[in-house]
PDB file of C-alpha atoms in Angstrom:
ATOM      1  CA  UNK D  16      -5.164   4.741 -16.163  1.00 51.00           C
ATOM      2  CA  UNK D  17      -5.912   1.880 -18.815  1.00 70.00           C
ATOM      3  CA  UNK D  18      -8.682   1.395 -21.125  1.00 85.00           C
ATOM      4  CA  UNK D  19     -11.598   3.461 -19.582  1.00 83.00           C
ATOM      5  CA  UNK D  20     -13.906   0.578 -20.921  1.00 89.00           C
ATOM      6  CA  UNK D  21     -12.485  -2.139 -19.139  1.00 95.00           C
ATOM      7  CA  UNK D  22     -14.735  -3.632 -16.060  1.00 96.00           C
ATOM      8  CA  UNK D  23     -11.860  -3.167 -13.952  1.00 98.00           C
ATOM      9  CA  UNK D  24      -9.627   0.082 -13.871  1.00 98.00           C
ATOM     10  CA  UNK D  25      -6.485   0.672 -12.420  1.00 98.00           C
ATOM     11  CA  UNK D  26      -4.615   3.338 -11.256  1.00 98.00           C
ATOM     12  CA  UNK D  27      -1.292   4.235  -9.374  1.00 97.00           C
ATOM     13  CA  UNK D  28      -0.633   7.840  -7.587  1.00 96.00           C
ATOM     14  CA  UNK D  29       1.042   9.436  -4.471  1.00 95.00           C
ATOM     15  CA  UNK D  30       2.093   5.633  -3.587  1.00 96.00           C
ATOM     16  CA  UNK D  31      -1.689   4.133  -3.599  1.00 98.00           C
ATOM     17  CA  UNK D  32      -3.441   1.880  -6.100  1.00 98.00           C
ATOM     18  CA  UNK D  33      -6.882   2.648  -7.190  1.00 99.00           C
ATOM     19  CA  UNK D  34      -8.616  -0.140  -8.374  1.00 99.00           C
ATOM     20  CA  UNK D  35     -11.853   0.737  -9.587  1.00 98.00           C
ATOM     21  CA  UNK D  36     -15.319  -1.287 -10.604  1.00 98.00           C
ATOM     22  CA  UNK D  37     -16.928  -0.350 -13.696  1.00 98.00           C
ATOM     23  CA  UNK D  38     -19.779  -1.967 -14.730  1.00 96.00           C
ATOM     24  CA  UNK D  39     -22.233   0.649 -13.122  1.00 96.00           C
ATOM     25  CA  UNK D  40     -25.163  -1.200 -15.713  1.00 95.00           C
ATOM     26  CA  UNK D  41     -24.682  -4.157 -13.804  1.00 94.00           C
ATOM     27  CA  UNK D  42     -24.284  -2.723 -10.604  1.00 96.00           C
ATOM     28  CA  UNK D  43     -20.959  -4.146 -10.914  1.00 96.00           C
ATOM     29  CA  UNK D  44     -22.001  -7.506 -10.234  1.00 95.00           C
ATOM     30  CA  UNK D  45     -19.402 -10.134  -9.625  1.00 96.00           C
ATOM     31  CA  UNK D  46     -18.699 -11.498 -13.206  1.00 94.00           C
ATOM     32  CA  UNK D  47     -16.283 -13.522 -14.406  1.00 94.00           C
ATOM     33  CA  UNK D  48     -14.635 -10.069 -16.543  1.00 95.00           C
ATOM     34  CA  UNK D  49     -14.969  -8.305 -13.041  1.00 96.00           C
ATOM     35  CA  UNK D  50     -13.308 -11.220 -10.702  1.00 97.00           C
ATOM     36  CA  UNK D  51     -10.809 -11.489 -13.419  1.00 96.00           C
ATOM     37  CA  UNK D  52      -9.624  -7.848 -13.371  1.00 97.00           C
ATOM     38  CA  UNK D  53      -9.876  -7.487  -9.719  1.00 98.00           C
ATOM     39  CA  UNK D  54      -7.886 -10.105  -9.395  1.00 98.00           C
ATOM     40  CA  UNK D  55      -5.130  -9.227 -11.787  1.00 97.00           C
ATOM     41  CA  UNK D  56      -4.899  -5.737 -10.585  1.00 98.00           C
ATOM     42  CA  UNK D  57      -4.686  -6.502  -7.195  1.00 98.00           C
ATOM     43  CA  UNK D  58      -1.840  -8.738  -7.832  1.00 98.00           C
ATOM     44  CA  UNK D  59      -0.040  -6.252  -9.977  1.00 98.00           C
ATOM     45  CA  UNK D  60      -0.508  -3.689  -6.876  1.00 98.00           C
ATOM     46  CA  UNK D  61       0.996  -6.128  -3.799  1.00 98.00           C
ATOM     47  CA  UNK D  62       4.061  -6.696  -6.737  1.00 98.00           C
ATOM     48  CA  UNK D  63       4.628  -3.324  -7.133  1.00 98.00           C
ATOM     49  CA  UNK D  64       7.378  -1.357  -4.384  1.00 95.00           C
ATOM     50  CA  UNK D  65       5.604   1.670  -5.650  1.00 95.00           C
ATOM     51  CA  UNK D  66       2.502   1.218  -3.970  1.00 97.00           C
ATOM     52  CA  UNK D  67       1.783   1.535  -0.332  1.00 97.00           C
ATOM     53  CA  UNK D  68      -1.865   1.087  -0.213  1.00 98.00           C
ATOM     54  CA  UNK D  69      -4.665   0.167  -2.231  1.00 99.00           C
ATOM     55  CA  UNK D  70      -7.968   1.593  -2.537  1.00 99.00           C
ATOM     56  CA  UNK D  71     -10.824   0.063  -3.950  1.00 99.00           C
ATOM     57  CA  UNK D  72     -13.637   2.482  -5.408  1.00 99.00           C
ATOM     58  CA  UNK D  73     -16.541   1.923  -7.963  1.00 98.00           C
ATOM     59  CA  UNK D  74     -18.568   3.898 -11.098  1.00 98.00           C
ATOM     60  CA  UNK D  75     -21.943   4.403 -10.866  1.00 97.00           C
ATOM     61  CA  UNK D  76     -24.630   4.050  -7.654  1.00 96.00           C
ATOM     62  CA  UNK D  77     -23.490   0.587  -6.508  1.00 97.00           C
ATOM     63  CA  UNK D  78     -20.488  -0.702  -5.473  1.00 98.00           C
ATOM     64  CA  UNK D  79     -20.911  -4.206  -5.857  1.00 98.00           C
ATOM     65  CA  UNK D  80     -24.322  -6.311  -6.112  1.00 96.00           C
ATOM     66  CA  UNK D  81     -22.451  -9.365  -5.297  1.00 92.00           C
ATOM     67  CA  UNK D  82     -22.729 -12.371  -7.832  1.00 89.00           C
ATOM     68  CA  UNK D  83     -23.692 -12.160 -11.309  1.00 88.00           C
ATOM     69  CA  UNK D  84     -27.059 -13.486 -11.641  1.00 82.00           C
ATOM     70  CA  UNK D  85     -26.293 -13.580 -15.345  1.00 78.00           C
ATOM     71  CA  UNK D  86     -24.044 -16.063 -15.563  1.00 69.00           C
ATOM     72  CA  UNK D  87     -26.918 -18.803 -14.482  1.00 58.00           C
ATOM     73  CA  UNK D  88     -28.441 -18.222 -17.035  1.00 62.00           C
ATOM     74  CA  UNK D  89     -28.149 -20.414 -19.927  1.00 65.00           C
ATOM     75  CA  UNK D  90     -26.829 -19.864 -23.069  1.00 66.00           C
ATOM     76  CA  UNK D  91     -24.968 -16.534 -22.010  1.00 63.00           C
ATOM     77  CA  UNK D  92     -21.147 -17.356 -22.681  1.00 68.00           C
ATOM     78  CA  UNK D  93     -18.482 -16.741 -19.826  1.00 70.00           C
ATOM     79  CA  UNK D  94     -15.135 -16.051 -20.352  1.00 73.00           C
ATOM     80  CA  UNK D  95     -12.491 -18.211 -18.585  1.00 83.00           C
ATOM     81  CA  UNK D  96     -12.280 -17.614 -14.738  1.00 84.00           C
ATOM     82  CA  UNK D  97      -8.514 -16.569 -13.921  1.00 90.00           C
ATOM     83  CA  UNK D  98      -8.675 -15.647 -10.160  1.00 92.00           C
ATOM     84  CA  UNK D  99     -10.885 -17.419  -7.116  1.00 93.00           C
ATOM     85  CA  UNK D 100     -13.263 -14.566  -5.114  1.00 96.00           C
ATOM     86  CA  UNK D 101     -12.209 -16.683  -2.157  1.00 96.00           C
ATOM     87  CA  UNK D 102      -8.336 -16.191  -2.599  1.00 97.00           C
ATOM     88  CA  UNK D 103      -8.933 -12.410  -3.312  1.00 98.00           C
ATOM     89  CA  UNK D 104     -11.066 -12.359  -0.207  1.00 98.00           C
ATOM     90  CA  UNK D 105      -8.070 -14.079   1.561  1.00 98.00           C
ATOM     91  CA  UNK D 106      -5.254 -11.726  -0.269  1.00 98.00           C
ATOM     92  CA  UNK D 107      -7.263  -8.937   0.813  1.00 98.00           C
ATOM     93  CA  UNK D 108      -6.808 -10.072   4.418  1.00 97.00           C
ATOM     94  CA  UNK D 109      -3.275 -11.342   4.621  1.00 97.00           C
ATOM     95  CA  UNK D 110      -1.484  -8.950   2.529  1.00 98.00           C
ATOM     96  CA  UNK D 111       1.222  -7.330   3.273  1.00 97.00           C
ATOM     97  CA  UNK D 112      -0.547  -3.535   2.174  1.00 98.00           C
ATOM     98  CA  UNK D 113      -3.246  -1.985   3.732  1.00 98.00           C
ATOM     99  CA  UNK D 114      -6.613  -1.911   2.033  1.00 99.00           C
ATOM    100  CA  UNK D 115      -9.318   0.720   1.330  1.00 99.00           C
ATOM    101  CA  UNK D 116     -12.817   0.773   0.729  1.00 99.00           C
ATOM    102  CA  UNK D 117     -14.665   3.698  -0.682  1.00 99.00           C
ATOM    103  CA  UNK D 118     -18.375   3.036  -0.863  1.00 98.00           C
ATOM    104  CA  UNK D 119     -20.271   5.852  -2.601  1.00 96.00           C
ATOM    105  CA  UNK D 120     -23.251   3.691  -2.855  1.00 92.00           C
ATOM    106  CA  UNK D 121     -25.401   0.130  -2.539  1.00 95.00           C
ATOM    107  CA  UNK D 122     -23.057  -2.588  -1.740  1.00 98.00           C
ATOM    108  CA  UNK D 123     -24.980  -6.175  -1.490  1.00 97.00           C
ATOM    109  CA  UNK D 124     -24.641  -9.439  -0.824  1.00 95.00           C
ATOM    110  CA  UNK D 125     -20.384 -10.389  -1.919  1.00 96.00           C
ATOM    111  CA  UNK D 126     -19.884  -6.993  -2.536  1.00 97.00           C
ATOM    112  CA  UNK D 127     -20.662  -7.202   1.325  1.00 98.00           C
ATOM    113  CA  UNK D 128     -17.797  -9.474   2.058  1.00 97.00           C
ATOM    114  CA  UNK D 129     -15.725  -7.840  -0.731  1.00 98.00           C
ATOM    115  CA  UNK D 130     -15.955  -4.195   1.708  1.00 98.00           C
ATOM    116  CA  UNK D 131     -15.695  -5.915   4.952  1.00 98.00           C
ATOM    117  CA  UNK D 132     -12.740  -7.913   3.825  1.00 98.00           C
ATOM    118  CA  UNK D 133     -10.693  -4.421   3.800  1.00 98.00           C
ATOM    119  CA  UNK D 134      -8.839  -3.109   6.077  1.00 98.00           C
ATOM    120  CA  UNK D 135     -10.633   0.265   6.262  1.00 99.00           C
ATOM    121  CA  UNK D 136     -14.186   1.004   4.714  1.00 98.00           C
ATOM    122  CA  UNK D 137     -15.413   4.217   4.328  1.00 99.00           C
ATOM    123  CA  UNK D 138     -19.129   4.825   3.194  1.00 99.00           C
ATOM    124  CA  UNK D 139     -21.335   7.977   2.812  1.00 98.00           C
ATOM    125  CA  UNK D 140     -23.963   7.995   5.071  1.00 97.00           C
ATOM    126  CA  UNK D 141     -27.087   7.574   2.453  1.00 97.00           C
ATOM    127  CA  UNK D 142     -25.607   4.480   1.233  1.00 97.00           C
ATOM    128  CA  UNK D 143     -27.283   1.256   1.097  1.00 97.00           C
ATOM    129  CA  UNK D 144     -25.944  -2.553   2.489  1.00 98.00           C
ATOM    130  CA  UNK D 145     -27.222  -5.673   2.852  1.00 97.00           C
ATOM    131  CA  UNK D 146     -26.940  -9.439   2.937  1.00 97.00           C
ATOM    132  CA  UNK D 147     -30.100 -10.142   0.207  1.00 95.00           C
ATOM    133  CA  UNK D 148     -28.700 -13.885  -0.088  1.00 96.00           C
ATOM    134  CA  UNK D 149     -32.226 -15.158   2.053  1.00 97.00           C
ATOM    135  CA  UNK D 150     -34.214 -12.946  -0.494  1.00 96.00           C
ATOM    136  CA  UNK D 151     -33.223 -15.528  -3.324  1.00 95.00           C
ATOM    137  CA  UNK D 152     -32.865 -18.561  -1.802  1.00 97.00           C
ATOM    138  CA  UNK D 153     -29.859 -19.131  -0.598  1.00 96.00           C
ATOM    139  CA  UNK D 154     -27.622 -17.954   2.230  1.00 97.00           C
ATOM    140  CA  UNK D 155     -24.404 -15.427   2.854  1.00 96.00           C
ATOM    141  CA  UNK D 156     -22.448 -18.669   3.185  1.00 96.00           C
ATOM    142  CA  UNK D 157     -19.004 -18.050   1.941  1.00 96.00           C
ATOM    143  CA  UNK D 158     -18.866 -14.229   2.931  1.00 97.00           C
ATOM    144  CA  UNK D 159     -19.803 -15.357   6.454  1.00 97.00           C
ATOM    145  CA  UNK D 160     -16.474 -16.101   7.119  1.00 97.00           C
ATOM    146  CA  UNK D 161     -15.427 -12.919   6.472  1.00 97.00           C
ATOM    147  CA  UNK D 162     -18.308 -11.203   7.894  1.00 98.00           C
ATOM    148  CA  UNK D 163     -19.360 -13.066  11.174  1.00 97.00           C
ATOM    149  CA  UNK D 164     -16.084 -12.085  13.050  1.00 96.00           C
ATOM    150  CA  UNK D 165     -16.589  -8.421  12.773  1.00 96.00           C
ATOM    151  CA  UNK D 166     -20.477  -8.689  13.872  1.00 97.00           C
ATOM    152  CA  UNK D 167     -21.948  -9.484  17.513  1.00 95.00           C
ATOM    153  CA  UNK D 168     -24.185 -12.822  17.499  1.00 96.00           C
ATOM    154  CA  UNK D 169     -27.812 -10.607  17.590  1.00 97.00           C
ATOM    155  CA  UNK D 170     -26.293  -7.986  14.668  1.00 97.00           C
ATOM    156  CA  UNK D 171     -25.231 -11.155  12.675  1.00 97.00           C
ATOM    157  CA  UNK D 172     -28.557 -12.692  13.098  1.00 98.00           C
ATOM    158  CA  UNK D 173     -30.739  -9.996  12.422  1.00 97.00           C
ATOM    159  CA  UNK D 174     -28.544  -8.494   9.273  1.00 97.00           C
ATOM    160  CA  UNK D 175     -28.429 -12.656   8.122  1.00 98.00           C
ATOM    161  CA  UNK D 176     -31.899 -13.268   8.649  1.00 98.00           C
ATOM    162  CA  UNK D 177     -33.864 -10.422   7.653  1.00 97.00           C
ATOM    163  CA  UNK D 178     -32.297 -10.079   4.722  1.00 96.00           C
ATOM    164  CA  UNK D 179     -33.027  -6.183   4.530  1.00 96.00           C
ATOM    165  CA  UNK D 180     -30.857  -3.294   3.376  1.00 96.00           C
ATOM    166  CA  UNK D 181     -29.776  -0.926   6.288  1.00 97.00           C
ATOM    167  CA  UNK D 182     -28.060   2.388   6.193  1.00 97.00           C
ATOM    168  CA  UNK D 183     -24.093   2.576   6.353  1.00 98.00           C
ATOM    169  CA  UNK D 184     -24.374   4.135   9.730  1.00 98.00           C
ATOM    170  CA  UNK D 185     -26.378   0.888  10.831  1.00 98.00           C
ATOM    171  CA  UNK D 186     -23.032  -0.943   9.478  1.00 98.00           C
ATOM    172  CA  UNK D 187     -21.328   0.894  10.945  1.00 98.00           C
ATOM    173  CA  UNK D 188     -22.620   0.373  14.471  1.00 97.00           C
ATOM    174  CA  UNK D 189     -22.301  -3.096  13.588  1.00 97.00           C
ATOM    175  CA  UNK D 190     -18.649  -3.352  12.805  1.00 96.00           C
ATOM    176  CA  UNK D 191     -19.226  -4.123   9.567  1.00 97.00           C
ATOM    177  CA  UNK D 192     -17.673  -1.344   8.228  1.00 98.00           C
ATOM    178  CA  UNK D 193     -15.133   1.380   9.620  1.00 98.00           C
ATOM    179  CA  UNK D 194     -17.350   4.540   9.368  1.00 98.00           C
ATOM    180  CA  UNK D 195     -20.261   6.474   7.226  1.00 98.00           C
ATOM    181  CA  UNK D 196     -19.842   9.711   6.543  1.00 98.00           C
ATOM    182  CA  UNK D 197     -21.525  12.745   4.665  1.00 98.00           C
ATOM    183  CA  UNK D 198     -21.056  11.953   0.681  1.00 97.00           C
ATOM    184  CA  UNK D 199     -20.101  16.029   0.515  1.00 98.00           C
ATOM    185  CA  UNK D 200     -17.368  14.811   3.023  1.00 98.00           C
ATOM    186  CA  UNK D 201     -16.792  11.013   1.470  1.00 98.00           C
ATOM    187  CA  UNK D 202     -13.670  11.685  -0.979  1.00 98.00           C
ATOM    188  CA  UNK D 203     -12.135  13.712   1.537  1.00 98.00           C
ATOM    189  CA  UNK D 204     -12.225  11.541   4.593  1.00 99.00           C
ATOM    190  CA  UNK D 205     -10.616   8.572   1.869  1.00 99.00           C
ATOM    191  CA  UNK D 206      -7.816  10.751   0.833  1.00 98.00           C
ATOM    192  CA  UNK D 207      -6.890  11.836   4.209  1.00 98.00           C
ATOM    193  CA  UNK D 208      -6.782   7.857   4.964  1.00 99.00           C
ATOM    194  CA  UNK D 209      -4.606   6.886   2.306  1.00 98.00           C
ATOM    195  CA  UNK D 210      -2.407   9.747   3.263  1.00 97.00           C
ATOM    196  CA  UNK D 211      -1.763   9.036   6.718  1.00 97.00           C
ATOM    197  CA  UNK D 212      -1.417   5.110   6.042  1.00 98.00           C
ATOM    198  CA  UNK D 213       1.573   5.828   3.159  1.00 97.00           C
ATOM    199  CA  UNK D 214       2.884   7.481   5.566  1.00 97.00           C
ATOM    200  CA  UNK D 215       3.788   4.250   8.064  1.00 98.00           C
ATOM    201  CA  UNK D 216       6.731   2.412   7.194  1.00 98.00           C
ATOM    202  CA  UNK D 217       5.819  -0.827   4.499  1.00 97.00           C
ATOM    203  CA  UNK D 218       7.451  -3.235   6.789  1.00 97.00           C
ATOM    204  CA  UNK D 219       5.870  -1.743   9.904  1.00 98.00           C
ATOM    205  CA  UNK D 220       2.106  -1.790   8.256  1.00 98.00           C
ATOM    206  CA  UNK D 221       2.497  -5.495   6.806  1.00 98.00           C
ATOM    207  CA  UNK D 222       3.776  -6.502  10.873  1.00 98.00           C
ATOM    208  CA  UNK D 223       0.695  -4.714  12.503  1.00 98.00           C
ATOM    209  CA  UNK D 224      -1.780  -5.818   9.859  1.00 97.00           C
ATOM    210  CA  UNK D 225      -0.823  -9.774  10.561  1.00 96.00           C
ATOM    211  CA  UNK D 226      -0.986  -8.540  14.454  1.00 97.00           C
ATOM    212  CA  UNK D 227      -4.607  -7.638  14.721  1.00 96.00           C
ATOM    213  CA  UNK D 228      -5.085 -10.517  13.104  1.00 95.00           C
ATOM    214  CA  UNK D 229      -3.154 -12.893  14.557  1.00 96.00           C
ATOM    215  CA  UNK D 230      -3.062 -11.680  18.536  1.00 97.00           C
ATOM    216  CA  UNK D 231      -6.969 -11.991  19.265  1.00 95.00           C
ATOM    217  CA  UNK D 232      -6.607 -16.051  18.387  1.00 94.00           C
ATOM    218  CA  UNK D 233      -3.883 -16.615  20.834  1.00 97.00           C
ATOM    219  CA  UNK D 234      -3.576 -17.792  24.143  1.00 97.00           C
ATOM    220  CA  UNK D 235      -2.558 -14.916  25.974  1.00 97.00           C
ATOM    221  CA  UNK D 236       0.577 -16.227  27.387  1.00 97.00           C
ATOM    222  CA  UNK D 237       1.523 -16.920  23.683  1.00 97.00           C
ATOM    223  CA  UNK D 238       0.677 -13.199  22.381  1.00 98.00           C
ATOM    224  CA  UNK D 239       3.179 -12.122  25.117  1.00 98.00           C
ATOM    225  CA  UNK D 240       5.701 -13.983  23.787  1.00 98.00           C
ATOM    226  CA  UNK D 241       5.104 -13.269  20.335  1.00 98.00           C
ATOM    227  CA  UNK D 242       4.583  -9.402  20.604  1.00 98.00           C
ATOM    228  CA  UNK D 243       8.010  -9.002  22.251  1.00 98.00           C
ATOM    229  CA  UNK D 244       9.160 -11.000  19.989  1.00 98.00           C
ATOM    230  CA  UNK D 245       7.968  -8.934  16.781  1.00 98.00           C
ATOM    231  CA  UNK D 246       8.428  -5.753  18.911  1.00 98.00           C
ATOM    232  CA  UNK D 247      12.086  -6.275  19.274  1.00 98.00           C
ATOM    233  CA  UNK D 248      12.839  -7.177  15.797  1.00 98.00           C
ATOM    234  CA  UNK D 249      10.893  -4.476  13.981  1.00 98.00           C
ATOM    235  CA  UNK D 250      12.979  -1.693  16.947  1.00 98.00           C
ATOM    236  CA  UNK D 251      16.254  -3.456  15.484  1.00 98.00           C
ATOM    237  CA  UNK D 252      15.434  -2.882  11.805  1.00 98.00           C
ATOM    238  CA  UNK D 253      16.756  -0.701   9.133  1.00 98.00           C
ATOM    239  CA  UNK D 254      13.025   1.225   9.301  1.00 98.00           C
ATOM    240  CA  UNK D 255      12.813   1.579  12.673  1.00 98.00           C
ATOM    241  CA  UNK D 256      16.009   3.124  12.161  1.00 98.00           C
ATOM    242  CA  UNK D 257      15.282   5.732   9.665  1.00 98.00           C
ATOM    243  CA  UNK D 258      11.407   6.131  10.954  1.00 98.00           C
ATOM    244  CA  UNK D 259      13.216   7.140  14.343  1.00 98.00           C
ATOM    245  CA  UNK D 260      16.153   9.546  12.672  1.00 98.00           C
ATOM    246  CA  UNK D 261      13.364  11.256  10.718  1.00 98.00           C
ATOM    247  CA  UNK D 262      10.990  11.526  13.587  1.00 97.00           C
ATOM    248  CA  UNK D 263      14.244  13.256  15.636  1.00 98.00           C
ATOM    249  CA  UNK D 264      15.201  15.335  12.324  1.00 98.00           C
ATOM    250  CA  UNK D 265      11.522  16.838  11.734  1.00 97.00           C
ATOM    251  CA  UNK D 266      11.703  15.246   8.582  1.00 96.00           C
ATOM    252  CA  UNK D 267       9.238  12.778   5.973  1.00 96.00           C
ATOM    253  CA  UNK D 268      10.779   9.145   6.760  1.00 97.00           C
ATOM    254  CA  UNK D 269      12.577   7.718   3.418  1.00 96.00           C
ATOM    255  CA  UNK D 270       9.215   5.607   2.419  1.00 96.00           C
ATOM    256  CA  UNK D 271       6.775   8.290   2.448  1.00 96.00           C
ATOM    257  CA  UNK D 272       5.697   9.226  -1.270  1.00 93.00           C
ATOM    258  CA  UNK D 273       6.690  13.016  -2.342  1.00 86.00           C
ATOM    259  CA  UNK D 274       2.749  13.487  -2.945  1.00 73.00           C
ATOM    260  CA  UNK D 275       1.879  12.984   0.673  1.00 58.00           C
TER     261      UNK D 275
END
């Protein structure tokens, strides 16, 4: 792990990256310090062949307050802005590596959109979230686009408009996030994630990841078509041949880390 002061840590073991928020006093508000290392880490995690999957976990009783209300205020200096919340938002999404969200406590506003962005959240059940944007004065705009898709119209509105906190489990009914569980039970229900999503093949995850994305916006005559498509090339690769060997051999495929 690096310097254990740093708003952002980072971590690699048993083939996942841990990147962790740390700037509990601020309910580890969206600054420019956290953005930056967020950003850097993540990048260093998709570069890295030793990492499978990357988890995303926080100090203290919130897991992100969403923007840093500091930063409007004038005369407190900023440091220089490296990485876009938008594009991590969108690298979160797209990337090859599935993504993991541990939420031990309040998550608000971005920090919203930052957990819903994920492939997987995970929350204990006496956690907090909410879209507070109304409760200031301005709106959920740019998470939205993140958001909206996993919600139905009346959850959207309500969770939008109201602008209250609910319980995970409330989330969870929503869509917004995977599942709420007992905090006793929170760490783990995480690890046993992680474990069983090192153990798909890295070329495998990155093809089904873009295929719940990509299938629900096509034409249905075109998902045909592209399905078979992918599904014949990924039975034809060097994976598929190993993942099928080892499967026949009662053995760990070649990818799966020695920890898992």
């Amino acid at each position: 792990m690096d310097d254990p002061d740093a708003a952002v840590l980072y971590e690699i073991a048993g083939g996942v990256a841990t990147i962790t928020l740390n700037r509990p006093d601020y309910r580890n508000a969206l600054s420019v310090e956290i953005v930056n290392g967020v950003g850097d880490h993540f990048e260093a995690a998709l570069a890295d062949p030793r990492v499978r999957a990357i988890l995303f976990t926080h100090v203290g009783n919130t897991f992100c307050a969403g923007a840093d209300l500091r930063a409007a205020q004038p005369g407190v200096p900023q440091p220089t802005l490296r990485h876009n919340f938008v594009e991590i938002l969108e690298k979160i999404m797209t990337c090859d590596k599935p993504v993991v969200g541990r939420l031990a406590g309040h998550v608000t506003a971005g920090g919203v959109g930052l957990a819903a962005a994920m492939d997987i959240s995970i929350a204990a059940d006496d956690a907090i979230i909410g879209f507070t944007e109304v409760r200031i004065g301005v709106a959920p705009a740019v998470i939205s686009v993140v958001c909206l898709p996993k919600l139905r119209r009346a959850d959207a509105s309500e969770l939008f408009l109201e602008g209250e906190r609910v319980p995970a489990p409330r989330a969870a009914a929503a869509g917004l996030i995977n599942r709420a569980v007992p905090r006793s039970e929170l760490d783990d229900e995480v690890s046993q994630t992680l474990r069983r999503l090192v153990r798909g093949g890295p070329n495998a995850l990155a093809n089904t990841k873009q295929l719940v994305a990509r299938v629900p916006q096509m034409p249905r005559e075109e998902a045909w078509e592209w399905t078979a498509e992918l599904s014949q090339r990924l039975f034809q690769s060097d994976e598929a041949a190993e993942g099928i060997a080892a499967f026949r051999e009662r053995r760990d495929a070649s990818w799966v880390p020695p920890e898992s």
